[in-house]
PDB file of C-alpha atoms in Angstrom:
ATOM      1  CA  UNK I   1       0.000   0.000   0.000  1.00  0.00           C
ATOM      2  CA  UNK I   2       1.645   3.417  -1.095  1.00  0.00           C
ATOM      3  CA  UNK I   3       1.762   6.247   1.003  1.00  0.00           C
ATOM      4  CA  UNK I   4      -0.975   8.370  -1.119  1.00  0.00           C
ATOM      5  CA  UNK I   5      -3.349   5.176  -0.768  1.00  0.00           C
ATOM      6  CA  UNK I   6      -3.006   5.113   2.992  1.00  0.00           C
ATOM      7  CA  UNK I   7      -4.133   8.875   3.256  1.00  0.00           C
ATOM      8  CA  UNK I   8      -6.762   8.492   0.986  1.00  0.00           C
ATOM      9  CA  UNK I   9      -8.264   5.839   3.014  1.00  0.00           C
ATOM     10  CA  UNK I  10      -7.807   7.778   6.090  1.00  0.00           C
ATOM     11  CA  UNK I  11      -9.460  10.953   4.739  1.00  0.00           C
ATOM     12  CA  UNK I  12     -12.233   8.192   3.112  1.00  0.00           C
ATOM     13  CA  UNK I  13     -12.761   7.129   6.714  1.00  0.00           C
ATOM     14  CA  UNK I  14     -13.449  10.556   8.718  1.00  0.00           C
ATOM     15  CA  UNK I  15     -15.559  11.369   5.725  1.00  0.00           C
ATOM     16  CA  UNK I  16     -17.889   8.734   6.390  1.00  0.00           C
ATOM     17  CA  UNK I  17     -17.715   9.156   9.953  1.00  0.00           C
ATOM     18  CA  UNK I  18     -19.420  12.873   9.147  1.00  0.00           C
ATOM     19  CA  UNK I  19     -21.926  11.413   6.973  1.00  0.00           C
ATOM     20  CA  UNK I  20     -22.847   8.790   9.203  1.00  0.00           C
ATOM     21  CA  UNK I  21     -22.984  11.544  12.083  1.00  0.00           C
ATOM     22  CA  UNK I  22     -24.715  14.332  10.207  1.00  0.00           C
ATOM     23  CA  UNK I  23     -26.093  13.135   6.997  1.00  0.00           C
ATOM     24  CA  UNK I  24     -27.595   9.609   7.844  1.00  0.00           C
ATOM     25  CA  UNK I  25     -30.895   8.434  10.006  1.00  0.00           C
ATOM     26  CA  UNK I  26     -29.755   5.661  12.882  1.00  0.00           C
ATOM     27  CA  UNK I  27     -32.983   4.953  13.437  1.00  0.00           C
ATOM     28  CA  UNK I  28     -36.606   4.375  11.123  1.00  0.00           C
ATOM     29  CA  UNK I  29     -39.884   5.091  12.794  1.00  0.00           C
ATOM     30  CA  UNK I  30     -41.600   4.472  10.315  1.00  0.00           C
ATOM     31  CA  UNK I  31     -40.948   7.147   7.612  1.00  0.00           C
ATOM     32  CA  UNK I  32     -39.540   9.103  10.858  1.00  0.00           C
ATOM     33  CA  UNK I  33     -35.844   9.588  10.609  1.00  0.00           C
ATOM     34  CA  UNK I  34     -33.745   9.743  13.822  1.00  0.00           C
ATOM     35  CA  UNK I  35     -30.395  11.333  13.196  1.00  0.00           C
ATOM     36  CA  UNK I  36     -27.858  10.570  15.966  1.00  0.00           C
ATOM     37  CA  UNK I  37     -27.389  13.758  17.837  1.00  0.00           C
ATOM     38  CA  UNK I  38     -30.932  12.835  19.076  1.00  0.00           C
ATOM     39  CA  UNK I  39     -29.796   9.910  20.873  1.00  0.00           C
ATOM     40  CA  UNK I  40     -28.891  10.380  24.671  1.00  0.00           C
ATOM     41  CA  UNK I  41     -24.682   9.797  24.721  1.00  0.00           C
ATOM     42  CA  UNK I  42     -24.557  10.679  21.422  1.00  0.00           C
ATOM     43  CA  UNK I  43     -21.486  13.175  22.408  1.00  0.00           C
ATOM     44  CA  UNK I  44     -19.118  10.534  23.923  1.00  0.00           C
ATOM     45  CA  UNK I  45     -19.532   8.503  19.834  1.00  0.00           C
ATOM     46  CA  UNK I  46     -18.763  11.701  18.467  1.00  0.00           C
ATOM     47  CA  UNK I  47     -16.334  12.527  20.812  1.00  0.00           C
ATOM     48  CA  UNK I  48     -14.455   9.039  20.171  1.00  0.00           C
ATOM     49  CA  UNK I  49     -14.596   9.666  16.638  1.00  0.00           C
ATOM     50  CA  UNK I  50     -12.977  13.291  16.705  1.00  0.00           C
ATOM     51  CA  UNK I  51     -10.380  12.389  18.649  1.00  0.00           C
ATOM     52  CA  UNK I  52      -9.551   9.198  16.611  1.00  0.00           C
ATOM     53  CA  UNK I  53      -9.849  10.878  13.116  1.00  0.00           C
ATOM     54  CA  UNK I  54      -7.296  13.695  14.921  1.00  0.00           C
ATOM     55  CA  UNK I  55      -4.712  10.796  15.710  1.00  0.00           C
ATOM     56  CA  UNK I  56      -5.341   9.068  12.560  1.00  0.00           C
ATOM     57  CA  UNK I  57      -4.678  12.162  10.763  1.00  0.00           C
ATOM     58  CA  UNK I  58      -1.651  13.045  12.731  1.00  0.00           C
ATOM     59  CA  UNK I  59      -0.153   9.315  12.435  1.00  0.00           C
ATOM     60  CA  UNK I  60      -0.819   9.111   8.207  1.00  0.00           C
ATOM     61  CA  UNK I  61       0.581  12.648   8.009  1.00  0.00           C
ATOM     62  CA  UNK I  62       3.779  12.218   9.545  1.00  0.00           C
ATOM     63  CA  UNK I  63       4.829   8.490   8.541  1.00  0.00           C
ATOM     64  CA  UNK I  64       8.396   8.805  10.670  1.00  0.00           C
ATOM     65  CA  UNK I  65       6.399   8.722  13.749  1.00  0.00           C
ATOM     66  CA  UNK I  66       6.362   4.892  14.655  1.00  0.00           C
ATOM     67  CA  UNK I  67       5.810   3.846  18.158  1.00  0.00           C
ATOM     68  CA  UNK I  68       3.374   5.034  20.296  1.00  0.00           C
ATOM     69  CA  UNK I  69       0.841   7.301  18.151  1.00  0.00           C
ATOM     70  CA  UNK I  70      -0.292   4.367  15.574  1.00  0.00           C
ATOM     71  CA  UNK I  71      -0.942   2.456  19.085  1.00  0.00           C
ATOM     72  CA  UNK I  72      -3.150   5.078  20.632  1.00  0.00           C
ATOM     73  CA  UNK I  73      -4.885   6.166  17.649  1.00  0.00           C
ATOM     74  CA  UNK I  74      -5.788   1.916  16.988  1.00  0.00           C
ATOM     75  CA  UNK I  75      -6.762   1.950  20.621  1.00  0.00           C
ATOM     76  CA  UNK I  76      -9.125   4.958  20.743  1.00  0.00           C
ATOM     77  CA  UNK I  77     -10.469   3.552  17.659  1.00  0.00           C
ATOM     78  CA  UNK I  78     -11.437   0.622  18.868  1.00  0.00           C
ATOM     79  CA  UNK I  79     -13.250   2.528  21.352  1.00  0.00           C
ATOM     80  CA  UNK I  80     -15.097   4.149  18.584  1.00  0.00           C
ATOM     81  CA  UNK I  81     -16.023   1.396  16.898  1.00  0.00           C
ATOM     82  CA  UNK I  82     -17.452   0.151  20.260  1.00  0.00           C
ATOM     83  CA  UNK I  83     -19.122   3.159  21.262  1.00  0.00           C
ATOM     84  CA  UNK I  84     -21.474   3.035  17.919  1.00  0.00           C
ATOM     85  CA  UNK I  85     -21.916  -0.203  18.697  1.00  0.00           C
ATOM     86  CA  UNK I  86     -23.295   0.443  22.153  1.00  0.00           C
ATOM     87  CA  UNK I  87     -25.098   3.648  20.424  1.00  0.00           C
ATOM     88  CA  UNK I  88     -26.750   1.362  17.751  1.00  0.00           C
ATOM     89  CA  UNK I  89     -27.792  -1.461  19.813  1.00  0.00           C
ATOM     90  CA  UNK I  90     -29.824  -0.078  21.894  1.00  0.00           C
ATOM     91  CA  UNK I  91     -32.020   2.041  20.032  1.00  0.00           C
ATOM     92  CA  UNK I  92     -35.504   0.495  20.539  1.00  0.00           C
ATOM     93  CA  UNK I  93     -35.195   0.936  24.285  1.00  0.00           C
ATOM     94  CA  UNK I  94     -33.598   4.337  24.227  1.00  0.00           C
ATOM     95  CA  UNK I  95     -36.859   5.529  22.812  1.00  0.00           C
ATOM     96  CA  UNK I  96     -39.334   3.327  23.569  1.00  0.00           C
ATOM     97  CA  UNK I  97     -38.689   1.564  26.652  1.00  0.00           C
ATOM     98  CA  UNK I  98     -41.347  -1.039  27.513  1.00  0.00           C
ATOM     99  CA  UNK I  99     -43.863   0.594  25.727  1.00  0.00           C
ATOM    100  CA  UNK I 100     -44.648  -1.541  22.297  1.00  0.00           C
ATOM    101  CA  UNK I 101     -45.303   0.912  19.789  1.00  0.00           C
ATOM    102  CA  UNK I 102     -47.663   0.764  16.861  1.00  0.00           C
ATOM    103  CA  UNK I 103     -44.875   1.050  14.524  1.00  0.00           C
ATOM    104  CA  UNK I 104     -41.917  -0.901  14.729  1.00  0.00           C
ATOM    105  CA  UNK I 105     -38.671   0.706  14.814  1.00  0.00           C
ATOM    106  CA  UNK I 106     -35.472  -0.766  12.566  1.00  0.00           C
ATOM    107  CA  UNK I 107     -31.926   0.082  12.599  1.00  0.00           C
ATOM    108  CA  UNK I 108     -30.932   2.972   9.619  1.00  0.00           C
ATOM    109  CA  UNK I 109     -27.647   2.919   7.665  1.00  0.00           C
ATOM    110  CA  UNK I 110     -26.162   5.956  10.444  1.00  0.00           C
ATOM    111  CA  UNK I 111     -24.628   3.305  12.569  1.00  0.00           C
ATOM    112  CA  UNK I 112     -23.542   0.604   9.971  1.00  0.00           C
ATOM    113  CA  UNK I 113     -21.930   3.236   8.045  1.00  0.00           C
ATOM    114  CA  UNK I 114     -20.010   4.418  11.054  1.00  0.00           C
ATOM    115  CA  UNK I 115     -18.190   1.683  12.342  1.00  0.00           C
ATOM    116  CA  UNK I 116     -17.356   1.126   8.461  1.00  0.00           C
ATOM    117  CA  UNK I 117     -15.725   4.366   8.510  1.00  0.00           C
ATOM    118  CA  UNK I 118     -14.149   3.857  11.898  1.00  0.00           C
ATOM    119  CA  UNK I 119     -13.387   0.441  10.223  1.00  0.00           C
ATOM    120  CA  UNK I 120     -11.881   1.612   7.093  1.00  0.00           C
ATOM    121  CA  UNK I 121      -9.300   4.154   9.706  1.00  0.00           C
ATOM    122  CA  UNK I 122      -8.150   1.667  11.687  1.00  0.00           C
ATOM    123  CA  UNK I 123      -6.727  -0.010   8.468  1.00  0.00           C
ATOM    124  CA  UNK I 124      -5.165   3.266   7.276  1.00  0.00           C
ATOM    125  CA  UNK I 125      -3.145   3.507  10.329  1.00  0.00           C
ATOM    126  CA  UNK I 126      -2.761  -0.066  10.479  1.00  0.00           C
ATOM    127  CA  UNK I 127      -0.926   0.244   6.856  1.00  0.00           C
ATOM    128  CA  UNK I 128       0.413   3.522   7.867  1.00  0.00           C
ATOM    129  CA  UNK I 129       2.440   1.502  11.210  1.00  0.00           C
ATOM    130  CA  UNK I 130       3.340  -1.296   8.776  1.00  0.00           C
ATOM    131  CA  UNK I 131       4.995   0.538   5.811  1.00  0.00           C
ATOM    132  CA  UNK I 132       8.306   1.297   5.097  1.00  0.00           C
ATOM    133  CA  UNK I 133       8.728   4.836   3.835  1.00  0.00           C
ATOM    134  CA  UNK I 134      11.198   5.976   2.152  1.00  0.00           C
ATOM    135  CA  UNK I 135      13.042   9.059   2.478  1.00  0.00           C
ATOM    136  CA  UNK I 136      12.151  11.103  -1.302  1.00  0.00           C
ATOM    137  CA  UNK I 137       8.898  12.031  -1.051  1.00  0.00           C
TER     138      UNK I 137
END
C-alpha cells in the first residue's frame, strides 16, 4: 500500500464518519428519521470519533512517527467502533422503553456506516504503522 493510498483511506474514513454523524438516520420510525445527535450519549460517539480521526490524521501525516501514536490512535479507535456499537444497539429501548409501539422501529444505515468508517481508519493507520517509507517524497 503506497503512502498516497493510505491517506486516501484515512481521509475516506473521517468522511464517512461525518456522513454517518450528520447526513444519515440511525434509526426508522416508520418514515420518521432519527439522526444521531438525538440519541442520549450521542457526544461521547462523536467525541471518540474526533479524537480518533485527529490521531489518525496526525499518524498518516507524519509516517516517521512509529511507536506510540499508531498504538493510541488503533486503541481509541477501537473505542469508537465500540461506542457506535453500544449507540446502535440499543435504540428500541432508548426511545421506547417497555412501551410496544404501533410502529416498529429498525436500525438505519447511520450506525452501519459508522463503524465502516471507523473500520476503514483503523486499516489506514494499520498500513500507515506497517509501511516502510522511504526518504524522497
Amino acid at each position: 500500500m503506497s503512502v498516497v493510498l493510505v491517506r486516501v483511506t484515512a481521509v475516506g474514513g473521517a468522511v464517512g464518519t461525518v456522513v454517518a454523524a450528520f447526513g444519515l438516520p440511525w434509526v426508522w420510525y416508520g418514515d420518521m428519521a432519527v439522526r444521531l445527535t438525538e440519541f442520549p450519549g450521542w457526544a461521547g460517539y462523536a467525541g471518540a470519533a474526533v479524537l480518533f480521526h485527529v490521531l489518525t490524521g496526525w499518524a498518516v501525516a507524519e509516517p516517521r512517527r512509529r511507536g506510540w501514536l499508531p498504538l493510541v490512535a488503533g486503541g481509541v479507535g477501537v473505542v469508537t467502533v465500540v461506542a457506535a456499537v453500544v449507540v446502535m444497539a440499543d435504540y428500541a429501548e432508548v426511545f421506547l422503553g417497555p412501551l410496544v409501539p404501533a410502529v416498529r422501529p429498525s436500525l438505519g444505515p447511520g450506525g452501519p456506516v459508522a463503524v465502516l468508517a471507523a473500520l476503514v481508519s483503523l486499516a489506514a493507520v494499520a498500513a500507515a504503522r506497517s509501511l516502510r517509507f522511504s526518504r524522497s517524497r
